Coordinates of C-alpha atoms in Angstrom, one line a residue:
X17 CA 37.5 -70.9 98.5
X18 CA 38.5 -74.6 98.9
X19 CA 36.0 -77.3 99.5
X20 CA 36.8 -79.9 102.1
X21 CA 36.6 -83.7 101.2
X22 CA 33.6 -84.0 103.5
X23 CA 31.6 -81.3 101.8
X24 CA 32.5 -82.7 98.4
X25 CA 31.3 -86.2 99.5
X26 CA 28.2 -84.7 100.9
X27 CA 27.5 -82.8 97.6
X28 CA 27.9 -86.1 95.7
X29 CA 25.7 -88.0 98.0
X30 CA 22.9 -85.4 97.7
X31 CA 23.3 -85.2 93.8
X32 CA 23.2 -89.0 93.6
X33 CA 20.1 -89.2 95.7
X34 CA 18.3 -86.7 93.6
X35 CA 19.4 -88.4 90.4
X36 CA 18.2 -91.8 91.7
X37 CA 14.8 -90.2 92.6
X38 CA 14.5 -88.6 89.2
X39 CA 15.6 -91.7 87.2
X40 CA 13.6 -94.4 89.2
X41 CA 10.3 -93.9 87.3
X42 CA 12.2 -94.0 83.9
X43 CA 14.0 -97.3 85.0
X44 CA 10.7 -98.8 86.1
X45 CA 9.2 -98.0 82.7
X46 CA 12.1 -99.5 80.9
X47 CA 12.1 -102.6 83.1
X48 CA 8.4 -103.1 82.4
X49 CA 8.8 -102.5 78.7
X50 CA 11.5 -105.1 78.4
X51 CA 9.7 -107.6 80.6
X52 CA 7.6 -110.7 79.4
X53 CA 4.1 -109.8 78.3
X54 CA 2.6 -113.2 78.9
X55 CA 3.5 -116.2 81.0
X56 CA 4.5 -118.0 77.8
X57 CA 7.0 -115.3 76.9
X58 CA 8.4 -115.6 80.4
X59 CA 8.9 -119.4 79.9
X60 CA 10.2 -119.3 76.4
X61 CA 12.0 -116.0 76.0
X62 CA 15.1 -114.6 77.5
X63 CA 15.3 -112.0 80.2
X64 CA 15.0 -109.1 77.8
X65 CA 12.1 -108.9 75.4
X66 CA 12.9 -106.4 72.6
X67 CA 10.0 -107.8 70.6
X68 CA 7.6 -105.8 72.9
X69 CA 8.5 -102.6 71.1
X70 CA 7.7 -104.2 67.7
X71 CA 4.3 -105.4 69.0
X72 CA 3.4 -102.1 70.4
X73 CA 4.6 -100.2 67.3
X74 CA 2.4 -102.5 65.1
X75 CA -0.7 -102.8 67.3
X76 CA -0.7 -99.2 68.5
X77 CA -0.3 -97.8 64.8
X78 CA 2.5 -95.6 66.2
X79 CA 4.0 -95.2 62.7
X80 CA 1.0 -93.2 61.5
X81 CA 0.6 -91.2 64.7
X82 CA 4.4 -90.4 65.0
X83 CA 4.4 -89.3 61.3
X84 CA 1.6 -86.8 62.1
X85 CA 3.5 -85.5 65.1
X86 CA 6.6 -85.1 63.0
X87 CA 4.8 -83.2 60.3
X88 CA 3.1 -80.9 63.0
X89 CA 6.4 -80.4 64.7
X90 CA 8.2 -79.5 61.6
X91 CA 5.5 -76.8 60.7
X92 CA 5.4 -75.3 64.3
X93 CA 9.2 -75.4 64.9
X94 CA 10.1 -73.9 61.6
X95 CA 7.5 -71.2 61.6
X96 CA 8.0 -70.3 65.2
X97 CA 11.7 -70.1 65.0
X98 CA 11.7 -67.8 62.0
X99 CA 9.0 -65.6 63.3
X100 CA 10.4 -65.5 66.9
X101 CA 13.9 -64.6 65.5
X102 CA 12.6 -61.7 63.4
X103 CA 10.3 -60.4 66.3
X104 CA 12.9 -60.8 68.8
X105 CA 15.4 -58.8 66.7
X106 CA 12.9 -56.0 66.1
X107 CA 12.0 -55.7 69.8
X108 CA 15.4 -56.4 71.3
X109 CA 17.7 -54.3 69.0
X110 CA 15.5 -51.3 68.4
X111 CA 13.3 -48.9 70.3
X112 CA 10.3 -47.6 68.4
X113 CA 6.9 -46.1 69.4
X114 CA 4.8 -48.8 70.8
X115 CA 7.5 -51.4 71.0
X116 CA 6.9 -51.9 74.7
X117 CA 3.1 -52.2 74.3
X118 CA 3.7 -54.7 71.5
X119 CA 6.0 -56.7 73.6
X120 CA 3.3 -57.0 76.3
X121 CA 0.9 -58.2 73.7
X122 CA 3.3 -61.0 73.0
X123 CA 3.6 -61.8 76.6
X124 CA -0.3 -62.3 76.6
X125 CA 0.4 -65.4 74.6
X126 CA 2.5 -66.9 77.4
X127 CA 0.1 -65.9 80.2
X128 CA -3.2 -67.1 78.6
X129 CA -3.6 -70.9 78.9
X130 CA -4.8 -72.8 75.9
X131 CA -7.7 -74.2 77.9
X132 CA -9.2 -70.7 78.1
X133 CA -9.4 -70.1 74.3
X134 CA -9.5 -73.6 72.7
X135 CA -13.5 -73.8 72.5
X136 CA -13.9 -70.4 70.6
X137 CA -10.8 -71.1 68.6
X138 CA -12.3 -74.4 67.5
X139 CA -15.6 -72.8 66.2
X140 CA -13.5 -70.2 64.4
X141 CA -11.3 -72.8 62.8
X142 CA -14.4 -74.9 62.0
X143 CA -15.9 -71.9 60.1
X144 CA -12.7 -71.5 58.2
X145 CA -12.6 -75.2 57.3
X146 CA -9.3 -75.8 59.2
X147 CA -10.4 -78.5 61.6
X148 CA -9.2 -82.0 60.9
X149 CA -6.2 -80.5 59.1
X150 CA -2.5 -80.1 59.9
X151 CA -3.0 -76.4 59.8
X152 CA -5.8 -76.5 62.4
X153 CA -3.5 -78.3 64.8
X154 CA -0.3 -76.3 64.1
X155 CA -1.4 -72.8 63.9
X156 CA -2.5 -72.4 67.5
X157 CA 0.8 -74.0 68.6
X158 CA 2.8 -71.7 66.4
X159 CA 1.0 -68.7 68.1
X160 CA 1.9 -70.1 71.5
X161 CA 5.5 -70.9 70.6
X162 CA 6.0 -67.4 69.0
X163 CA 4.9 -65.8 72.2
X164 CA 7.7 -67.5 74.2
X165 CA 10.1 -67.4 71.3
X166 CA 9.8 -63.6 70.9
X167 CA 10.4 -63.2 74.7
X168 CA 13.4 -65.5 74.6
X169 CA 15.1 -64.0 71.4
X170 CA 14.4 -60.4 72.5
X171 CA 16.2 -61.0 75.8
X172 CA 19.2 -62.4 73.8
X173 CA 19.3 -59.6 71.3
X174 CA 19.0 -57.0 74.0
X175 CA 22.2 -58.3 75.4
X176 CA 23.9 -58.7 72.1
X177 CA 27.3 -57.1 71.6
X178 CA 26.4 -53.7 70.1
X179 CA 29.9 -53.3 68.7
X180 CA 29.2 -56.1 66.3
X181 CA 26.0 -54.5 65.1
X182 CA 27.6 -51.0 64.7
X183 CA 30.6 -52.5 62.8
X184 CA 28.2 -54.3 60.4
X185 CA 26.3 -51.2 59.9
X186 CA 29.4 -49.2 59.2
X187 CA 30.2 -51.8 56.5
X188 CA 26.9 -51.0 54.8
X189 CA 24.9 -54.1 56.1
X190 CA 21.2 -53.7 56.1
X191 CA 18.9 -55.1 58.8
X192 CA 18.4 -58.3 57.0
X193 CA 22.0 -59.0 56.6
X194 CA 22.9 -57.9 60.2
X195 CA 20.2 -60.4 61.5
X196 CA 20.7 -63.5 59.4
X197 CA 24.5 -63.2 58.6
X198 CA 25.9 -61.4 61.6
X199 CA 23.9 -62.0 64.7
X200 CA 22.3 -65.3 64.0
X201 CA 25.4 -67.4 63.8
X202 CA 26.5 -65.9 67.2
X203 CA 22.9 -66.6 68.6
X204 CA 23.1 -70.3 67.6
X205 CA 22.9 -71.7 71.2
X206 CA 19.9 -69.6 71.9
X207 CA 18.2 -70.6 68.7
X208 CA 19.0 -74.3 69.2
X209 CA 17.5 -74.0 72.8
X210 CA 14.3 -72.5 71.4
X211 CA 14.1 -75.1 68.7
X212 CA 14.5 -77.9 71.2
X213 CA 11.9 -76.3 73.7
X214 CA 9.5 -75.7 70.9
X215 CA 9.8 -79.3 69.6
X216 CA 9.3 -80.8 73.1
X217 CA 6.2 -78.8 73.7
X218 CA 4.7 -79.5 70.3
X219 CA 5.5 -83.2 70.5
X220 CA 3.8 -83.4 74.0
X221 CA 0.8 -81.3 73.1
X222 CA -2.5 -83.3 73.8
X223 CA -5.4 -80.8 74.1
X224 CA -5.0 -78.9 70.8
X225 CA -4.8 -82.0 68.5
X226 CA -7.6 -83.7 70.5
X227 CA -10.0 -80.7 70.0
X228 CA -8.9 -79.6 66.5
X229 CA -9.3 -83.1 65.0
X230 CA -12.7 -84.3 66.3
X231 CA -13.1 -87.2 63.9
X232 CA -9.6 -88.4 64.9
X233 CA -8.2 -88.3 61.4
X234 CA -5.0 -86.7 62.5
X235 CA -4.0 -88.3 65.8
X236 CA -0.6 -87.4 67.2
X237 CA 1.7 -89.5 69.2
X238 CA 0.3 -88.6 72.6
X239 CA -3.3 -89.1 71.4
X240 CA -2.2 -92.5 70.0
X241 CA -0.7 -93.5 73.3
X242 CA -3.9 -92.5 75.0
X243 CA -6.0 -94.6 72.7
X244 CA -3.5 -97.4 73.1
X245 CA -3.8 -97.1 76.9
X246 CA -7.6 -97.6 76.6
X247 CA -7.2 -100.6 74.5
X248 CA -4.6 -102.3 76.7
X249 CA -5.6 -101.3 80.2
X250 CA -4.3 -104.6 81.6
X251 CA -1.3 -104.8 79.2
X252 CA 1.2 -102.7 81.1
X253 CA 4.1 -104.2 79.2
X254 CA 2.9 -103.0 75.8
X255 CA 1.7 -99.7 77.3
X256 CA 5.2 -99.2 78.8
X257 CA 6.8 -100.0 75.4
X258 CA 4.5 -97.5 73.7
X259 CA 5.5 -94.8 76.1
X260 CA 9.1 -95.5 75.5
X261 CA 8.5 -95.2 71.7
X262 CA 6.6 -91.9 72.1
X263 CA 9.4 -90.4 74.3
X264 CA 12.3 -91.6 72.2
X265 CA 12.4 -88.9 69.6
X266 CA 12.6 -86.2 72.3
X267 CA 15.4 -88.2 74.2
X268 CA 17.5 -88.6 71.1
X269 CA 17.0 -85.0 70.0
X270 CA 18.0 -83.7 73.5
X271 CA 21.1 -85.9 73.7
X272 CA 22.2 -84.7 70.3
X273 CA 21.7 -81.1 71.1
X274 CA 22.3 -81.0 74.8
X275 CA 25.7 -79.1 74.5
X276 CA 24.0 -76.3 72.5
X277 CA 20.9 -76.4 74.9
X278 CA 23.0 -75.9 78.0
X279 CA 24.9 -73.2 76.4
X280 CA 21.9 -71.4 75.3
X281 CA 20.4 -71.6 78.8
X282 CA 23.6 -70.1 80.4
X283 CA 24.8 -67.6 77.9
X284 CA 23.1 -64.2 78.0
X285 CA 25.0 -62.3 75.5
X286 CA 28.2 -61.9 73.6
X287 CA 30.7 -60.0 75.8
X288 CA 33.1 -57.4 74.9

């Protein structure tokens, strides 16, 4: 079915309008972050003030907070990815007694919000001596991410090409080899999508680090930005620069992996 020039033009107009609507807040933040902080800066500096990012980085102690966020994200993403791949393979490629019930148990981790369990979880972790530690912040997020990751990878492995699995089994490959050497290379787009989503959710998490580190020894980047906002309520320039610094790792990671991310969202299985 051919699309007329008028319909094509209308589609472009609608897409441009929605893109402008979505990008307007980002452009506003960037413009504010690059603007003059004081009247003296406006009088002496140029139109673009890159030094605002250095000031925000130093005054907001973002080097410490972003290092904490990177450490937590590394633990959560690595643990959740490995556990989700194994659980998704077991629940997606096999049918065994109780598999459906076990899958519904995993789904509870998606349906139950963190706000409903964070208080009793804090007292449990406090009794175990895990509060104010990386593990106290990371383990609840690992559990949340494994719930979604199992659902995601199960759907992928259920649609995987059965002929590949059968051929590997006929060649004498065990379950470990079938998963890590046969299916996983083919499932790379789905795994990359899972890793990217898990990283974004972990990086943006605010409640769990706030509760699990009551003495603020392990502030993450979102907590540091909230503290920076309290210190610079009137300083919107430095606040905008800090927001850009906190969001920059996610933007860079998405731009680097966007091709795999889109493929992972669109591909359902390996077709015969």
